[in-house]
mmCIF file of C-alpha atoms in Angstrom:
data_model
loop_
_atom_site.group_PDB
_atom_site.id
_atom_site.type_symbol
_atom_site.label_atom_id
_atom_site.label_comp_id
_atom_site.label_asym_id
_atom_site.label_seq_id
_atom_site.Cartn_x
_atom_site.Cartn_y
_atom_site.Cartn_z
ATOM 1 C CA MET I 33 -15.813 -21.633 -47.668
ATOM 2 C CA GLY I 34 -13.666 -24.430 -49.049
ATOM 3 C CA GLU I 35 -13.422 -27.818 -47.441
ATOM 4 C CA SER I 36 -9.968 -27.128 -46.022
ATOM 5 C CA SER I 37 -10.953 -23.994 -44.176
ATOM 6 C CA LEU I 38 -11.380 -24.297 -40.491
ATOM 7 C CA GLU I 39 -14.597 -22.941 -39.194
ATOM 8 C CA LEU I 40 -14.674 -21.594 -35.678
ATOM 9 C CA ARG I 41 -18.001 -21.694 -33.969
ATOM 10 C CA VAL I 42 -18.668 -18.322 -32.460
ATOM 11 C CA THR I 43 -21.234 -18.331 -29.726
ATOM 12 C CA PRO I 44 -23.115 -15.232 -28.608
ATOM 13 C CA ALA I 45 -21.048 -15.378 -25.412
ATOM 14 C CA ASP I 46 -17.862 -15.200 -27.479
ATOM 15 C CA ARG I 47 -19.059 -12.080 -29.248
ATOM 16 C CA ARG I 48 -20.097 -10.548 -25.978
ATOM 17 C CA ILE I 49 -16.729 -11.277 -24.384
ATOM 18 C CA ALA I 50 -14.939 -9.837 -27.408
ATOM 19 C CA ARG I 51 -16.964 -6.632 -27.256
ATOM 20 C CA TYR I 52 -16.520 -6.154 -23.550
ATOM 21 C CA ALA I 53 -12.814 -6.973 -23.841
ATOM 22 C CA ALA I 54 -12.483 -4.392 -26.614
ATOM 23 C CA ALA I 55 -13.989 -1.760 -24.330
ATOM 24 C CA ALA I 56 -11.652 -2.790 -21.512
ATOM 25 C CA ILE I 57 -8.630 -2.684 -23.829
ATOM 26 C CA ALA I 58 -9.599 0.795 -25.032
ATOM 27 C CA LEU I 59 -9.726 1.966 -21.425
ATOM 28 C CA THR I 60 -6.326 0.382 -20.727
ATOM 29 C CA VAL I 61 -4.744 2.170 -23.671
ATOM 30 C CA ALA I 62 -6.397 5.473 -22.776
ATOM 31 C CA GLU I 63 -5.215 5.078 -19.206
ATOM 32 C CA ALA I 64 -1.633 4.439 -20.325
ATOM 33 C CA ALA I 65 -1.602 8.012 -21.603
ATOM 34 C CA ILE I 66 -2.460 9.446 -18.179
ATOM 35 C CA PRO I 67 0.690 10.465 -16.344
ATOM 36 C CA SER I 68 1.009 8.792 -12.978
ATOM 37 C CA PRO I 69 2.631 10.397 -9.941
ATOM 38 C CA LEU I 70 3.964 7.044 -8.787
ATOM 39 C CA PRO I 71 4.902 4.109 -10.989
ATOM 40 C CA GLY I 72 2.300 1.435 -10.542
ATOM 41 C CA VAL I 73 -0.472 3.734 -9.408
ATOM 42 C CA LYS I 74 -3.216 3.629 -12.008
ATOM 43 C CA PRO I 75 -6.982 4.034 -11.781
ATOM 44 C CA GLY I 76 -7.570 0.654 -13.453
ATOM 45 C CA LEU I 77 -10.552 1.892 -15.418
ATOM 46 C CA ALA I 78 -10.739 -1.364 -17.370
ATOM 47 C CA ASN I 79 -11.945 -3.001 -14.186
ATOM 48 C CA ILE I 80 -15.198 -1.078 -14.535
ATOM 49 C CA VAL I 81 -15.903 -3.271 -17.548
ATOM 50 C CA VAL I 82 -14.907 -6.411 -15.644
ATOM 51 C CA LEU I 83 -17.295 -5.491 -12.825
ATOM 52 C CA ILE I 84 -20.152 -4.982 -15.270
ATOM 53 C CA VAL I 85 -19.481 -8.315 -16.969
ATOM 54 C CA LEU I 86 -19.311 -10.002 -13.566
ATOM 55 C CA ALA I 87 -22.701 -8.610 -12.590
ATOM 56 C CA ARG I 88 -24.389 -9.386 -15.896
ATOM 57 C CA HIS I 89 -22.773 -12.528 -17.213
ATOM 58 C CA GLY I 90 -20.980 -14.136 -14.319
ATOM 59 C CA TRP I 91 -17.451 -14.748 -13.200
ATOM 60 C CA ARG I 92 -16.321 -16.932 -16.076
ATOM 61 C CA GLU I 93 -16.934 -14.251 -18.677
ATOM 62 C CA ALA I 94 -15.487 -11.584 -16.395
ATOM 63 C CA ALA I 95 -12.305 -13.665 -16.167
ATOM 64 C CA TRP I 96 -12.141 -13.927 -19.955
ATOM 65 C CA VAL I 97 -12.558 -10.192 -20.364
ATOM 66 C CA SER I 98 -9.993 -9.422 -17.671
ATOM 67 C CA LEU I 99 -7.335 -11.764 -19.034
ATOM 68 C CA LEU I 100 -7.898 -10.793 -22.661
ATOM 69 C CA ARG I 101 -7.576 -7.204 -21.552
ATOM 70 C CA VAL I 102 -4.234 -7.916 -19.884
ATOM 71 C CA LEU I 103 -2.913 -9.761 -22.930
ATOM 72 C CA ALA I 104 -4.076 -7.386 -25.649
ATOM 73 C CA GLY I 105 -3.527 -4.287 -23.552
ATOM 74 C CA SER I 106 0.101 -5.246 -22.928
ATOM 75 C CA LEU I 107 0.631 -5.898 -26.640
ATOM 76 C CA LEU I 108 -0.771 -2.481 -27.502
ATOM 77 C CA VAL I 109 1.283 -0.518 -25.001
ATOM 78 C CA GLY I 110 4.403 -2.575 -25.787
ATOM 79 C CA GLN I 111 4.644 -4.259 -22.400
ATOM 80 C CA PHE I 112 4.036 -7.851 -23.455
ATOM 81 C CA LEU I 113 6.284 -10.209 -21.449
ATOM 82 C CA ALA I 114 7.962 -7.206 -19.798
ATOM 83 C CA PRO I 115 7.893 -7.114 -15.984
ATOM 84 C CA GLY I 116 4.867 -4.835 -16.183
ATOM 85 C CA PHE I 117 2.963 -7.538 -18.019
ATOM 86 C CA PHE I 118 3.552 -10.120 -15.305
ATOM 87 C CA LEU I 119 2.642 -7.633 -12.612
ATOM 88 C CA SER I 120 -0.523 -6.822 -14.471
ATOM 89 C CA LEU I 121 -1.324 -10.507 -15.035
ATOM 90 C CA THR I 122 -0.747 -11.366 -11.390
ATOM 91 C CA GLY I 123 -2.912 -8.444 -10.324
ATOM 92 C CA ALA I 124 -5.658 -9.568 -12.677
ATOM 93 C CA LEU I 125 -5.509 -13.156 -11.399
ATOM 94 C CA THR I 126 -5.582 -12.256 -7.718
ATOM 95 C CA SER I 127 -8.373 -9.761 -8.221
ATOM 96 C CA LEU I 128 -10.364 -12.386 -10.129
ATOM 97 C CA VAL I 129 -10.001 -14.682 -7.143
ATOM 98 C CA ALA I 130 -11.226 -11.855 -4.913
ATOM 99 C CA LEU I 131 -14.127 -11.223 -7.271
ATOM 100 C CA ALA I 132 -15.086 -14.896 -7.225
ATOM 101 C CA LEU I 133 -15.386 -14.660 -3.454
ATOM 102 C CA ALA I 134 -16.948 -11.191 -3.396
ATOM 103 C CA ALA I 135 -19.611 -12.243 -5.875
ATOM 104 C CA ARG I 136 -20.830 -14.753 -3.305
ATOM 105 C CA LEU I 137 -21.586 -12.024 -0.796
ATOM 106 C CA PRO I 138 -25.322 -11.327 -0.471
ATOM 107 C CA ALA I 139 -26.186 -9.004 -3.356
ATOM 108 C CA ARG I 140 -28.727 -7.165 -1.251
ATOM 109 C CA TRP I 141 -25.971 -5.831 0.971
ATOM 110 C CA PHE I 142 -22.856 -5.872 -1.152
ATOM 111 C CA GLY I 143 -22.702 -4.399 -4.641
ATOM 112 C CA PRO I 144 -20.113 -3.448 -7.236
ATOM 113 C CA VAL I 145 -18.488 -1.005 -4.824
ATOM 114 C CA SER I 146 -17.545 -3.774 -2.391
ATOM 115 C CA GLN I 147 -16.448 -6.040 -5.215
ATOM 116 C CA SER I 148 -14.340 -3.287 -6.703
ATOM 117 C CA ILE I 149 -12.622 -2.436 -3.417
ATOM 118 C CA LEU I 150 -11.870 -6.076 -2.630
ATOM 119 C CA ALA I 151 -10.568 -6.671 -6.139
ATOM 120 C CA ALA I 152 -8.388 -3.568 -5.953
ATOM 121 C CA PHE I 153 -6.828 -4.691 -2.681
ATOM 122 C CA ALA I 154 -6.260 -8.172 -4.074
ATOM 123 C CA HIS I 155 -4.727 -6.626 -7.188
ATOM 124 C CA VAL I 156 -2.210 -4.636 -5.176
ATOM 125 C CA GLY I 157 -1.560 -7.572 -2.852
ATOM 126 C CA GLY I 158 -0.782 -9.943 -5.707
ATOM 127 C CA GLN I 159 1.453 -7.432 -7.411
ATOM 128 C CA VAL I 160 3.411 -6.614 -4.285
ATOM 129 C CA LEU I 161 3.956 -10.295 -3.527
ATOM 130 C CA LEU I 162 5.170 -10.946 -7.063
ATOM 131 C CA ALA I 163 7.428 -7.905 -6.889
ATOM 132 C CA ARG I 164 8.830 -9.119 -3.565
ATOM 133 C CA ALA I 165 9.384 -12.641 -4.841
ATOM 134 C CA TRP I 166 10.808 -11.766 -8.203
ATOM 135 C CA LEU I 167 11.598 -8.158 -9.101
ATOM 136 C CA VAL I 168 12.784 -6.633 -5.836
ATOM 137 C CA PRO I 169 13.785 -9.474 -3.510
ATOM 138 C CA HIS I 170 13.884 -7.236 -0.478
ATOM 139 C CA ASP I 171 11.369 -6.405 2.227
ATOM 140 C CA GLY I 172 11.725 -2.757 1.255
ATOM 141 C CA VAL I 173 8.933 -3.347 -1.265
ATOM 142 C CA PHE I 174 6.454 -3.470 1.580
ATOM 143 C CA TYR I 175 7.340 0.113 2.362
ATOM 144 C CA LEU I 176 5.170 1.114 -0.588
ATOM 145 C CA VAL I 177 2.178 -0.975 0.450
ATOM 146 C CA PRO I 178 0.377 1.748 2.453
ATOM 147 C CA VAL I 179 0.498 4.118 -0.514
ATOM 148 C CA PHE I 180 -0.677 1.468 -2.958
ATOM 149 C CA ALA I 181 -3.401 0.386 -0.560
ATOM 150 C CA LEU I 182 -4.636 3.954 -0.205
ATOM 151 C CA PHE I 183 -4.877 4.359 -3.976
ATOM 152 C CA ALA I 184 -6.487 0.933 -4.266
ATOM 153 C CA LEU I 185 -9.192 2.020 -1.860
ATOM 154 C CA VAL I 186 -9.819 5.324 -3.635
ATOM 155 C CA PHE I 187 -9.835 3.912 -7.155
ATOM 156 C CA GLY I 188 -11.721 0.846 -5.976
ATOM 157 C CA ILE I 189 -14.551 3.054 -4.731
ATOM 158 C CA VAL I 190 -14.480 5.218 -7.872
ATOM 159 C CA ASN I 191 -14.507 2.255 -10.264
ATOM 160 C CA GLY I 192 -17.219 0.491 -8.288
ATOM 161 C CA LEU I 193 -19.401 3.578 -8.369
ATOM 162 C CA ALA I 194 -18.761 3.996 -12.095
ATOM 163 C CA ALA I 195 -19.749 0.381 -12.755
ATOM 164 C CA ALA I 196 -22.877 0.678 -10.624
ATOM 165 C CA ARG I 197 -23.789 3.930 -12.338
ATOM 166 C CA LEU I 198 -23.322 2.507 -15.822
ATOM 167 C CA MET I 199 -25.449 -0.502 -14.968
ATOM 168 C CA SER I 200 -28.240 1.582 -13.487
ATOM 169 C CA ALA I 201 -28.120 4.004 -16.409
ATOM 170 C CA ALA I 202 -28.173 1.308 -19.071
ATOM 171 C CA PRO I 203 -29.919 -1.790 -17.790
ATOM 172 C CA ALA I 204 -29.970 -3.492 -21.200
ATOM 173 C CA PRO I 205 -26.770 -5.473 -21.733
ATOM 174 C CA SER I 206 -26.166 -4.166 -25.247
ATOM 175 C CA ALA I 207 -26.600 -0.531 -24.273
ATOM 176 C CA ALA I 208 -23.724 -0.669 -21.812
ATOM 177 C CA MET I 209 -21.225 -0.903 -24.619
ATOM 178 C CA ARG I 210 -22.006 2.500 -26.016
ATOM 179 C CA PRO I 211 -19.248 4.968 -25.214
ATOM 180 C CA GLY I 212 -19.985 8.099 -23.237
ATOM 181 C CA MET V 93 -24.528 13.430 -5.225
ATOM 182 C CA SER V 94 -27.522 11.588 -3.835
ATOM 183 C CA GLY V 95 -27.701 9.715 -7.121
ATOM 184 C CA TRP V 96 -24.242 8.326 -6.476
ATOM 185 C CA LEU V 97 -25.018 7.489 -2.866
ATOM 186 C CA ALA V 98 -27.973 5.400 -3.991
ATOM 187 C CA LEU V 99 -25.488 3.113 -5.755
ATOM 188 C CA VAL V 100 -23.774 2.236 -2.506
ATOM 189 C CA ARG V 101 -25.424 -0.703 -0.766
ATOM 190 C CA PRO V 102 -25.413 -0.981 3.032
ATOM 191 C CA GLY V 103 -22.640 -3.562 3.147
ATOM 192 C CA ASP V 104 -20.539 -1.466 0.809
ATOM 193 C CA TRP V 105 -20.147 1.072 3.586
ATOM 194 C CA LEU V 106 -18.768 -1.705 5.735
ATOM 195 C CA THR V 107 -16.287 -2.622 3.009
ATOM 196 C CA VAL V 108 -15.249 1.017 2.651
ATOM 197 C CA ALA V 109 -14.822 1.348 6.405
ATOM 198 C CA LEU V 110 -12.791 -1.853 6.693
ATOM 199 C CA GLY V 111 -10.691 -0.832 3.709
ATOM 200 C CA ALA V 112 -10.011 2.576 5.240
ATOM 201 C CA LEU V 113 -9.105 0.915 8.511
ATOM 202 C CA ALA V 114 -6.702 -1.442 6.748
ATOM 203 C CA VAL V 115 -5.049 1.485 4.982
ATOM 204 C CA ALA V 116 -4.847 3.489 8.204
ATOM 205 C CA LEU V 117 -3.232 0.546 9.982
ATOM 206 C CA ALA V 118 -0.833 -0.132 7.125
ATOM 207 C CA PHE V 119 0.887 3.235 7.503
ATOM 208 C CA PRO V 120 2.163 2.891 11.081
ATOM 209 C CA LEU V 121 2.676 -0.839 10.664
ATOM 210 C CA LEU V 122 4.819 -0.718 7.547
ATOM 211 C CA TRP V 123 6.365 2.707 7.851
ATOM 212 C CA ARG V 124 7.923 2.537 11.250
ATOM 213 C CA GLY V 125 11.236 1.339 9.776
ATOM 214 C CA GLY V 126 12.311 0.490 13.288
ATOM 215 C CA PRO V 127 13.907 2.981 15.625
ATOM 216 C CA ALA V 128 17.664 2.886 15.465
ATOM 217 C CA GLU V 129 19.268 1.145 18.411
ATOM 218 C CA ARG V 130 23.014 1.238 18.001
ATOM 219 C CA ALA V 131 25.620 3.489 16.448
ATOM 220 C CA VAL V 132 28.375 1.615 14.652
ATOM 221 C CA ILE V 133 31.532 3.571 13.917
ATOM 222 C CA ARG V 134 33.935 2.234 11.351
ATOM 223 C CA LEU V 135 37.420 3.229 10.298
ATOM 224 C CA ASP V 136 38.635 1.754 7.005
ATOM 225 C CA GLY V 137 35.654 -0.558 7.103
ATOM 226 C CA ARG V 138 36.600 -2.050 10.464
ATOM 227 C CA VAL V 139 34.278 -1.504 13.393
ATOM 228 C CA VAL V 140 36.141 0.607 15.920
ATOM 229 C CA ALA V 141 33.265 1.320 18.273
ATOM 230 C CA GLU V 142 29.652 0.390 18.786
ATOM 231 C CA TYR V 143 27.392 2.169 21.255
ATOM 232 C CA PRO V 144 23.722 1.861 22.108
ATOM 233 C CA LEU V 145 21.770 5.049 21.465
ATOM 234 C CA ASP V 146 20.684 5.355 25.066
ATOM 235 C CA ALA V 147 22.890 8.028 26.577
ATOM 236 C CA ALA V 148 24.748 11.091 25.411
ATOM 237 C CA ARG V 149 28.427 10.557 24.693
ATOM 238 C CA ARG V 150 31.136 11.690 22.349
ATOM 239 C CA PHE V 151 33.633 9.524 20.571
ATOM 240 C CA GLU V 152 36.712 10.473 18.610
ATOM 241 C CA VAL V 153 38.190 8.449 15.776
ATOM 242 C CA ALA V 154 41.651 9.168 14.495
ATOM 243 C CA GLY V 155 41.707 8.790 10.727
ATOM 244 C CA PRO V 156 44.427 9.632 8.196
ATOM 245 C CA LEU V 157 43.434 13.327 8.125
ATOM 246 C CA GLY V 158 42.772 13.826 11.801
ATOM 247 C CA LYS V 159 40.054 13.371 14.334
ATOM 248 C CA THR V 160 36.440 12.744 13.438
ATOM 249 C CA VAL V 161 34.098 13.486 16.343
ATOM 250 C CA ILE V 162 30.960 11.396 16.689
ATOM 251 C CA GLU V 163 28.230 12.640 18.982
ATOM 252 C CA ILE V 164 25.613 10.284 20.339
ATOM 253 C CA GLN V 165 22.386 11.238 22.081
ATOM 254 C CA PRO V 166 19.420 9.106 23.062
ATOM 255 C CA GLY V 167 17.850 7.910 19.798
ATOM 256 C CA ARG V 168 20.205 9.724 17.461
ATOM 257 C CA ALA V 169 23.798 10.231 16.432
ATOM 258 C CA ARG V 170 25.770 12.556 14.191
ATOM 259 C CA VAL V 171 29.220 13.401 12.999
ATOM 260 C CA ALA V 172 29.912 16.534 15.015
ATOM 261 C CA ALA V 173 33.220 17.395 13.403
ATOM 262 C CA ASP V 174 35.416 16.014 10.669
ATOM 263 C CA PRO V 175 38.629 17.178 9.034
ATOM 264 C CA GLY V 176 37.387 16.348 5.538
ATOM 265 C CA PRO V 177 37.315 19.196 2.992
ATOM 266 C CA ARG V 178 33.652 19.030 1.992
ATOM 267 C CA GLN V 179 32.018 18.193 5.319
ATOM 268 C CA TYR V 180 29.266 16.090 3.748
ATOM 269 C CA CYS V 181 28.982 13.773 6.717
ATOM 270 C CA VAL V 182 28.784 16.692 9.136
ATOM 271 C CA LYS V 183 26.133 18.492 7.082
ATOM 272 C CA GLN V 184 23.973 15.384 7.121
ATOM 273 C CA GLY V 185 23.150 16.280 10.696
ATOM 274 C CA TRP V 186 21.456 13.940 13.091
ATOM 275 C CA LEU V 187 20.787 10.398 11.960
ATOM 276 C CA THR V 188 17.707 8.840 13.523
ATOM 277 C CA ARG V 189 16.506 6.025 11.297
ATOM 278 C CA THR V 190 17.741 2.468 11.218
ATOM 279 C CA ASN V 191 20.325 1.898 8.483
ATOM 280 C CA ALA V 192 21.073 5.581 8.095
ATOM 281 C CA ILE V 193 24.734 6.141 7.379
ATOM 282 C CA ALA V 194 27.048 9.142 7.292
ATOM 283 C CA ILE V 195 30.306 8.569 5.488
ATOM 284 C CA CYS V 196 33.320 10.784 5.955
ATOM 285 C CA ALA V 197 35.205 9.342 3.010
ATOM 286 C CA PRO V 198 38.327 11.526 3.150
ATOM 287 C CA ASN V 199 38.983 10.467 6.721
ATOM 288 C CA HIS V 200 37.877 6.843 6.107
ATOM 289 C CA VAL V 201 35.272 7.032 8.886
ATOM 290 C CA SER V 202 31.619 6.033 8.743
ATOM 291 C CA LEU V 203 28.795 6.257 11.234
ATOM 292 C CA PHE V 204 26.013 3.745 10.814
ATOM 293 C CA LEU V 205 22.822 3.246 12.793
ATOM 294 C CA SER V 206 21.718 -0.327 13.207
ATOM 295 C CA GLY V 207 18.414 -1.632 14.493
ATOM 296 C CA ARG V 208 16.491 -4.809 14.736
ATOM 297 C CA GLN V 209 14.608 -4.292 11.520
ATOM 298 C CA ALA V 210 16.289 -4.232 8.158
ATOM 299 C CA GLY V 211 15.062 -1.188 6.281
ATOM 300 C CA TYR V 212 16.517 1.102 3.705
ATOM 301 C CA ASP V 213 19.953 2.487 4.124
ATOM 302 C CA THR V 214 20.903 6.005 3.126
ATOM 303 C CA LEU V 215 22.641 4.856 -0.028
ATOM 304 C CA ASN V 216 19.964 2.632 -1.409
ATOM 305 C CA TYR V 217 16.980 4.872 -1.169
#
């Protein structure tokens, strides 16, 4: 490398975050191809990755993975800076807050399933509030909350179980990245 | 199946139960839309009559084409008859929800149900 080139120090954590984020982005793109009965209702499979990172490497890395996923995922599906991007970003931020709190629950009693459900509710809550404040300035938005909440509960349980299953099936951190 | 159940920790059941409870409560709480309380009858956009939906009564409005008959019963109201050619407002039948509206455009008459809560109206959703 010449003297003028800028060298970026890459820590093992950086590589780890990049790999997990890549997995999360792949899930986001795959999920974008699944038709949804209701706009806004998605399984949020990428959150499985976030839950695994949270359990193995802590909240800070989970936040990196989640936010990188939102950014790169929106670029790939052509939603960057569109309303969908801000909804997705808000959902990611509020669910990260929920995860920060949920991770403090005693691990003996509360696992990825609880974290996933709480994050899913926070995700929907944040999105609905943003939609109310910005996109649809009318209380009619809240009419959809029960439906979104129901899906949040269902997909929250499913994603939590998937994360718990993946972690029990592949206890070594590197093995979790293998697809399938 | 038991393999999946082993992944659920004791407190997770509590979270699931509370989540289900929250969802179950959200439906009646956010979907009630408010029962309609008053029928507002307009001719050319001006309110010509307003009745609470508490007792049965009939009301006639004379528009440019003839008489439109509004029928009110406890909790609901409808356009019972209208001289308009297509009868859309009559075919709508009974209106029960807040902000529901039946418009008899040819005769310039509309029937609107108002309530305490602002919800959707027939046109917007």
